[in-house]
Short mmCIF file of C-alpha atoms and ligand atoms in Angstrom, two decimals:
data_model
loop_
_atom_site.label_atom_id
_atom_site.label_comp_id
_atom_site.label_asym_id
_atom_site.label_seq_id
_atom_site.Cartn_x
_atom_site.Cartn_y
_atom_site.Cartn_z
CA MET A 1496 21.20 -5.38 -17.34
CA LEU A 1497 24.29 -5.72 -16.17
CA SER A 1498 24.78 -3.94 -11.91
CA ARG A 1499 27.46 -3.51 -9.47
CA MET A 1500 24.80 -1.78 -7.64
CA LYS A 1501 24.99 -3.45 -3.71
CA SER A 1502 21.04 -3.99 -2.87
CA VAL A 1503 20.30 -0.76 -0.43
CA VAL A 1504 17.76 -3.38 1.71
CA THR A 1505 18.79 -5.30 4.35
CA ARG A 1506 15.52 -7.39 5.17
CA TYR A 1507 14.91 -7.23 9.26
CA GLU A 1508 16.38 -10.64 10.89
CA GLY A 1509 13.47 -11.94 12.30
CA ASN A 1510 10.85 -12.37 9.60
CA PRO A 1511 8.02 -12.63 9.30
CA ILE A 1512 7.13 -9.81 11.70
CA LEU A 1513 3.68 -10.79 12.15
CA LYS A 1514 2.28 -14.55 10.24
CA PRO A 1515 -1.31 -15.63 10.74
CA SER A 1516 -0.24 -18.28 13.80
CA ASP A 1517 0.15 -14.50 16.33
CA MET A 1518 -3.80 -13.38 15.65
CA PRO A 1519 -6.51 -14.00 17.93
CA ALA A 1520 -8.67 -15.77 15.32
CA ALA A 1521 -8.58 -17.83 12.92
CA CYS A 1522 -6.57 -17.20 9.72
CA CYS A 1523 -4.85 -18.57 7.12
CA ALA A 1524 -2.90 -15.10 5.56
CA VAL A 1525 -2.02 -11.16 7.39
CA TYR A 1526 -0.14 -9.22 4.87
CA ASN A 1527 -0.29 -6.89 3.11
CA SER A 1528 0.18 -3.57 6.14
CA GLY A 1529 0.35 0.17 6.08
CA VAL A 1530 1.60 1.30 8.73
CA ILE A 1531 2.58 4.84 10.52
CA ARG A 1532 4.17 5.72 13.72
CA THR A 1533 2.55 7.92 15.53
CA PRO A 1534 3.74 11.56 16.71
CA GLU A 1535 3.94 10.00 20.25
CA GLY A 1536 6.59 6.35 18.93
CA GLU A 1537 4.09 3.76 18.01
CA TYR A 1538 3.86 2.47 15.45
CA ILE A 1539 0.50 0.95 14.42
CA MET A 1540 0.33 -1.95 11.24
CA ALA A 1541 -2.92 -1.94 9.54
CA SER A 1542 -3.46 -5.83 7.47
CA ARG A 1543 -5.16 -7.01 5.56
CA PHE A 1544 -6.24 -9.72 7.10
CA GLU A 1545 -7.80 -13.69 6.03
CA SER A 1546 -10.65 -16.04 7.39
CA PRO A 1547 -10.33 -19.41 6.10
CA ASP A 1548 -13.11 -18.93 5.22
CA LYS A 1549 -11.58 -16.30 2.54
CA ASP A 1550 -13.61 -12.86 4.01
CA GLN A 1551 -10.58 -9.89 4.22
CA PHE A 1552 -10.38 -8.24 7.65
CA ILE A 1553 -8.41 -5.08 8.39
CA TRP A 1554 -6.62 -6.44 11.34
CA VAL A 1555 -4.82 -3.50 13.40
CA SER A 1556 -1.40 -4.31 15.13
CA ARG A 1557 0.98 -2.20 17.20
CA SER A 1558 4.37 -2.21 18.53
CA ARG A 1559 7.17 0.09 20.73
CA ASP A 1560 9.69 -0.53 17.83
CA GLY A 1561 8.07 -1.82 14.61
CA TYR A 1562 9.10 -5.31 14.46
CA ARG A 1563 7.20 -6.33 17.56
CA PHE A 1564 3.60 -6.16 16.93
CA VAL A 1565 0.49 -6.90 19.17
CA PRO A 1566 -2.79 -7.80 17.26
CA ASP A 1567 -5.71 -6.22 18.93
CA ASP A 1568 -8.33 -8.21 19.53
CA GLU A 1569 -10.21 -7.72 16.92
CA PRO A 1570 -10.03 -6.33 13.12
CA VAL A 1571 -11.59 -2.59 12.32
CA ARG A 1572 -15.15 -1.82 12.51
CA PHE A 1573 -15.93 0.64 9.51
CA ALA A 1574 -18.75 2.73 10.69
CA CYS A 1575 -20.39 4.59 8.44
CA LYS A 1576 -24.44 7.66 9.43
CA PRO A 1577 -25.94 5.84 10.31
CA GLY A 1578 -28.72 5.16 7.19
CA GLU A 1579 -26.23 4.50 5.16
CA GLU A 1580 -25.16 1.01 5.87
CA ALA A 1581 -27.50 -0.95 2.83
CA GLU A 1582 -25.16 1.66 0.43
CA TYR A 1583 -21.67 1.35 1.88
CA HIS A 1584 -22.00 -2.34 1.78
CA GLU A 1585 -24.07 -2.18 -1.90
CA ASN A 1586 -21.08 -0.11 -2.95
CA THR A 1587 -17.83 -1.49 -1.40
CA PHE A 1588 -19.44 -5.40 -2.54
CA VAL A 1589 -21.09 -6.69 0.58
CA ARG A 1590 -22.63 -9.35 -0.99
CA ASP A 1591 -24.62 -10.26 1.89
CA PRO A 1592 -24.33 -9.96 5.62
CA GLY A 1593 -21.48 -11.23 6.80
CA ILE A 1594 -19.25 -11.89 3.48
CA HIS A 1595 -16.61 -9.42 3.69
CA SER A 1596 -13.69 -8.58 1.66
CA TRP A 1597 -12.13 -5.00 2.12
CA TYR A 1598 -8.25 -5.13 2.11
CA ASP A 1599 -4.09 -3.39 1.13
CA PRO A 1600 -5.27 -0.74 3.72
CA ARG A 1601 -2.32 1.78 3.41
CA ILE A 1602 -2.84 4.92 6.17
CA ASN A 1603 -2.44 8.31 5.42
CA PRO A 1604 -1.24 11.07 7.07
CA LEU A 1605 -2.37 14.70 7.16
CA GLU A 1606 -3.47 17.52 7.65
CA GLY A 1607 -3.22 16.02 11.61
CA GLU A 1608 -5.09 13.20 10.26
CA TYR A 1609 -4.91 9.48 9.11
CA TYR A 1610 -6.42 8.52 5.66
CA ILE A 1611 -7.42 5.26 4.52
CA THR A 1612 -7.33 4.37 2.10
CA TYR A 1613 -8.19 0.74 1.21
CA CYS A 1614 -9.52 -2.21 -1.35
CA ALA A 1615 -12.62 -3.16 -1.53
CA GLY A 1616 -15.09 -6.36 -3.37
CA GLY A 1617 -13.10 -8.76 -5.41
CA ASP A 1618 -12.09 -9.91 -9.40
CA TYR A 1619 -15.69 -9.05 -10.78
CA ALA A 1620 -15.41 -5.40 -9.63
CA CYS A 1621 -12.79 -3.84 -6.89
CA ARG A 1622 -12.56 -0.13 -5.54
CA ILE A 1623 -11.15 2.24 -3.88
CA VAL A 1624 -12.42 3.23 -0.12
CA ILE A 1625 -10.95 5.74 2.04
CA GLY A 1626 -11.99 5.89 5.36
CA LYS A 1627 -10.68 8.01 8.23
CA THR A 1628 -9.36 7.06 12.41
CA ARG A 1629 -8.61 8.51 15.34
CA ASP A 1630 -7.93 5.31 17.25
CA PHE A 1631 -7.93 2.43 14.79
CA ARG A 1632 -10.28 0.42 16.03
CA THR A 1633 -13.72 2.28 13.95
CA ILE A 1634 -13.20 3.45 10.40
CA GLU A 1635 -15.38 6.31 9.39
CA HIS A 1636 -16.27 5.85 5.29
CA VAL A 1637 -14.81 9.28 4.15
CA SER A 1638 -16.02 8.45 0.10
CA PHE A 1639 -15.54 6.44 -2.55
CA PRO A 1640 -13.19 8.62 -4.87
CA LEU A 1641 -12.82 6.53 -8.43
CA HIS A 1642 -14.82 4.83 -10.39
CA ILE A 1643 -14.70 1.30 -9.85
CA ASN A 1644 -11.89 -0.94 -11.16
CA ASN A 1645 -8.67 1.00 -9.93
CA ARG A 1646 -7.30 -1.47 -7.07
CA ASN A 1647 -3.77 0.99 -4.96
CA ALA A 1648 -4.25 4.59 -3.92
CA VAL A 1649 -2.30 5.88 -1.47
CA LEU A 1650 -2.75 9.64 -0.77
CA PHE A 1651 0.37 12.46 -0.82
CA PRO A 1652 1.05 13.47 3.02
CA GLU A 1653 -0.03 17.69 2.52
CA LYS A 1654 -2.02 19.85 -0.38
CA ILE A 1655 0.22 20.97 -3.51
CA ASP A 1656 -1.15 24.62 -5.30
CA GLY A 1657 -4.13 24.00 -2.33
CA ARG A 1658 -5.71 20.23 -3.84
CA TYR A 1659 -5.19 17.09 -2.65
CA TRP A 1660 -3.28 14.34 -4.87
CA MET A 1661 -3.55 10.80 -5.02
CA LEU A 1662 -1.59 7.59 -6.65
CA HIS A 1663 -3.52 5.43 -7.86
CA ARG A 1664 -3.70 1.90 -10.06
CA PRO A 1665 -6.59 1.16 -12.27
CA GLN A 1666 -7.01 -2.64 -12.91
CA ASN A 1667 -5.29 -3.20 -16.31
CA LEU A 1668 -7.65 -2.87 -19.98
CA ASN A 1669 -6.60 -6.16 -21.47
CA ALA A 1670 -3.84 -8.96 -21.15
CA ARG A 1671 -1.73 -6.64 -23.31
CA GLU A 1672 -2.23 -3.45 -21.68
CA SER A 1673 0.41 -2.74 -18.90
CA GLY A 1674 -0.76 -1.32 -15.59
CA ALA A 1675 1.22 1.96 -14.78
CA ILE A 1676 -0.01 4.17 -11.60
CA TRP A 1677 -2.18 7.91 -11.92
CA ILE A 1678 -2.38 10.97 -10.55
CA ALA A 1679 -5.73 12.19 -8.96
CA ASP A 1680 -6.57 15.15 -7.32
CA SER A 1681 -9.83 16.25 -5.50
CA PRO A 1682 -10.36 20.13 -3.74
CA ASP A 1683 -12.41 18.79 -0.97
CA LEU A 1684 -11.26 14.57 -1.27
CA VAL A 1685 -14.87 12.94 -2.42
CA TYR A 1686 -14.60 14.41 -5.49
CA TRP A 1687 -11.32 13.19 -7.46
CA GLY A 1688 -10.13 13.84 -11.02
CA ASN A 1689 -7.81 14.04 -13.73
CA CYS A 1690 -7.24 11.03 -13.73
CA ARG A 1691 -4.39 10.85 -16.06
CA ILE A 1692 -1.33 8.01 -16.00
CA VAL A 1693 2.37 9.43 -14.15
CA ALA A 1694 4.22 6.35 -15.64
CA ARG A 1695 4.02 3.87 -16.94
CA SER A 1696 6.00 0.34 -16.80
CA GLN A 1697 9.40 0.59 -18.23
CA ALA A 1698 12.11 -2.52 -17.63
CA TYR A 1699 11.34 -6.84 -17.84
CA TRP A 1700 10.42 -6.83 -13.39
CA GLU A 1701 8.02 -5.00 -13.76
CA CYS A 1702 6.31 -4.98 -17.31
CA THR A 1703 2.86 -6.29 -16.01
CA LYS A 1704 1.46 -3.48 -13.91
CA ILE A 1705 3.19 -1.12 -11.85
CA GLY A 1706 1.33 0.42 -8.24
CA PRO A 1707 1.57 3.22 -5.42
CA ALA A 1708 2.65 0.67 -2.87
CA ALA A 1709 3.80 3.81 0.06
CA PRO A 1710 2.38 6.64 0.66
CA PRO A 1711 4.55 9.67 -0.98
CA ILE A 1712 7.18 10.50 1.86
CA ARG A 1713 8.77 14.69 0.74
CA THR A 1714 12.57 14.71 0.66
CA ASP A 1715 14.61 17.79 -0.45
CA GLU A 1716 14.82 15.93 -4.09
CA GLY A 1717 10.89 14.93 -5.07
CA TRP A 1718 7.91 12.80 -4.21
CA LEU A 1719 10.10 9.61 -2.88
CA VAL A 1720 7.47 6.89 -4.16
CA VAL A 1721 7.80 2.95 -3.64
CA TYR A 1722 5.45 1.30 -5.64
CA HIS A 1723 5.46 -2.73 -6.87
CA GLY A 1724 6.02 -3.77 -10.01
CA VAL A 1725 5.45 -7.42 -12.35
CA PHE A 1726 6.40 -9.83 -13.63
CA PRO A 1727 5.04 -13.37 -15.25
CA HIS A 1728 6.69 -16.49 -15.51
CA ALA A 1729 5.75 -19.36 -15.98
CA ASN A 1730 3.78 -20.49 -13.08
CA GLY A 1731 2.20 -16.67 -12.37
CA MET A 1732 3.48 -13.30 -10.62
CA SER A 1733 6.11 -12.10 -9.78
CA TYR A 1734 5.78 -9.66 -7.88
CA GLY A 1735 8.90 -6.52 -6.72
CA GLY A 1736 9.70 -3.17 -5.21
CA GLY A 1737 11.30 0.17 -6.42
CA VAL A 1738 11.80 2.85 -6.27
CA MET A 1739 11.39 6.77 -8.13
CA LEU A 1740 11.47 10.21 -7.33
CA LEU A 1741 8.05 12.79 -8.87
CA ASP A 1742 8.96 16.27 -8.80
CA LEU A 1743 7.14 18.61 -5.45
CA ALA A 1744 6.39 21.28 -7.38
CA ASN A 1745 4.17 18.89 -9.96
CA PRO A 1746 3.41 15.07 -8.73
CA GLY A 1747 2.59 14.59 -12.28
CA ILE A 1748 5.78 14.71 -13.32
CA VAL A 1749 8.46 11.67 -12.31
CA LYS A 1750 12.52 13.43 -11.77
CA ALA A 1751 14.34 10.11 -11.78
CA ARG A 1752 13.26 6.48 -11.69
CA ALA A 1753 15.96 3.29 -10.64
CA ARG A 1754 16.22 0.93 -12.64
CA MET A 1755 16.41 -2.13 -10.59
CA PRO A 1756 13.65 -3.11 -8.25
CA ILE A 1757 15.07 -2.36 -5.16
CA LEU A 1758 12.98 -5.24 -3.05
CA PHE A 1759 12.70 -8.30 -5.38
CA VAL A 1760 11.86 -12.30 -3.93
CA GLN A 1761 14.74 -13.79 -2.15
CA GLU A 1762 14.59 -15.39 0.42
CA LEU A 1763 12.01 -18.51 1.73
CA TYR A 1764 8.41 -16.36 3.23
CA GLU A 1765 8.38 -14.53 0.67
CA GLN A 1766 8.77 -18.19 -2.21
CA VAL A 1767 6.85 -20.08 -0.52
CA GLY A 1768 3.07 -18.89 0.69
CA MET A 1769 -0.61 -18.34 -0.35
CA VAL A 1770 0.86 -17.23 -3.50
CA PRO A 1771 4.28 -18.11 -4.63
CA ASP A 1772 7.05 -15.13 -5.51
CA ILE A 1773 5.71 -11.91 -4.01
CA VAL A 1774 6.84 -8.49 -1.78
CA PHE A 1775 3.76 -6.39 -1.52
CA PRO A 1776 5.16 -3.25 -0.28
CA GLY A 1777 2.76 -1.08 1.42
CA ALA A 1778 4.42 1.80 4.64
CA VAL A 1779 7.60 3.58 4.48
CA ILE A 1780 8.50 5.02 7.75
CA PRO A 1781 11.32 7.53 8.28
CA GLU A 1782 13.65 7.33 11.16
CA ASP A 1783 15.85 9.86 12.96
CA ASP A 1784 18.55 8.14 12.11
CA GLY A 1785 18.39 9.11 8.62
CA THR A 1786 17.27 5.22 8.10
CA VAL A 1787 13.47 4.62 7.03
CA LYS A 1788 11.72 0.56 7.49
CA ILE A 1789 9.60 -0.81 5.26
CA TYR A 1790 6.98 -2.18 5.41
CA TYR A 1791 5.58 -5.07 2.81
CA GLY A 1792 4.15 -8.24 2.47
CA ALA A 1793 5.30 -11.47 1.42
CA ALA A 1794 3.63 -14.62 -0.84
CA ASP A 1795 0.22 -12.82 0.82
CA TYR A 1796 0.51 -15.32 3.73
CA VAL A 1797 2.85 -13.14 6.28
CA GLN A 1798 3.72 -9.20 7.37
CA CYS A 1799 8.10 -8.42 6.84
CA VAL A 1800 9.97 -5.65 7.12
CA ALA A 1801 13.09 -3.89 5.80
CA THR A 1802 15.63 -1.34 6.55
CA ALA A 1803 17.56 1.25 4.24
CA ARG A 1804 18.61 4.36 4.61
CA MET A 1805 17.29 7.52 2.93
CA ALA A 1806 20.32 8.67 0.85
CA ASP A 1807 20.36 5.17 -0.91
CA LEU A 1808 16.54 5.03 -2.05
CA ILE A 1809 17.12 8.75 -3.12
CA GLU A 1810 20.56 8.01 -4.80
CA ALA A 1811 18.99 4.36 -6.19
CA CYS A 1812 16.66 6.81 -7.87
CA TYR A 1813 19.08 8.13 -10.42
CA HIS A 1814 20.70 4.23 -10.79
CA ARG A 1815 19.33 3.73 -14.68
C1 BMA B 3176 -2.50 -8.25 -6.49
C2 BMA B 3176 -4.06 -7.37 -4.75
C3 BMA B 3176 -1.94 -7.56 -3.85
C4 BMA B 3176 -1.81 -9.84 -3.72
C5 BMA B 3176 -1.66 -9.11 -5.06
C6 BMA B 3176 -0.80 -11.54 -5.50
O1 BMA B 3176 -3.76 -8.23 -7.36
O2 BMA B 3176 -4.46 -8.42 -4.53
O3 BMA B 3176 -3.35 -7.85 -2.57
O4 BMA B 3176 -1.12 -9.48 -3.53
O5 BMA B 3176 -2.02 -9.22 -6.57
O6 BMA B 3176 -1.26 -11.92 -4.90
#
């Protein structure tokens, strides 16, 4: 379909904002970050950090302006109740001490706390884990919300109808079944259920699968959800970012959804990396001047940021 709609997203000219050589430990990729801005105005970014031997850690960097980030000296530590470490490792598929695979963190503000939703494991089996942090140095285990083989999850920032809500993406059931975004709800962040499909792929650019990217943001028009979509091309998968609005009172209902991706691979640093042709958004931060910062991983290698006007993102949802 031809569209005359101009691009609503502007890439930061200093991209990438975080790359392997910025990290204080041997690193072959740092990307797919979750980000928040604290009430004190500090930006905190939790990134997927990959060591050259392919362990995966979550590594935090901090910034005053949202563009220049300084990494902590160490990755975050995962903590659970004393005596439950072996169980936590078994259930996050840590194969033996030292082989870690915790990745793609999202930071979800909820009831004055920061909940981290992240994925553990790999292609053999993976799952969503919910943790919680105050200092972004230690993540305390909260729950294993869903059965295995779910990959991306974000929490709504407030209770709706007295319950907690989550968007998630189960692994594709098979090659022909395109992966969809699902919704689940919970009374306590531990027991989740009532899982059902919210949105399937609709356009060709996202025909392989779609998954939630940034935690939903409340707007007058509905919950604004930025998501990722995947297209298969001759060389592999190409990832882009889309946007939709969910009903405020019933977030299982899509009110409006852009047909065109708002973010798609254009720059060299998105085309060349560990995995080519990937833009993978993980956070949208609204600013006081009506703009938002959209943080995204590029080519499974580096971390980038772009800006947009919130009004333009909402309007894009009505362009079909
Ligand atoms: C997904 C996840 C992401 C990654 C993407 C592209 O399945 O593993 O972390 O960015 O694939 O390789």
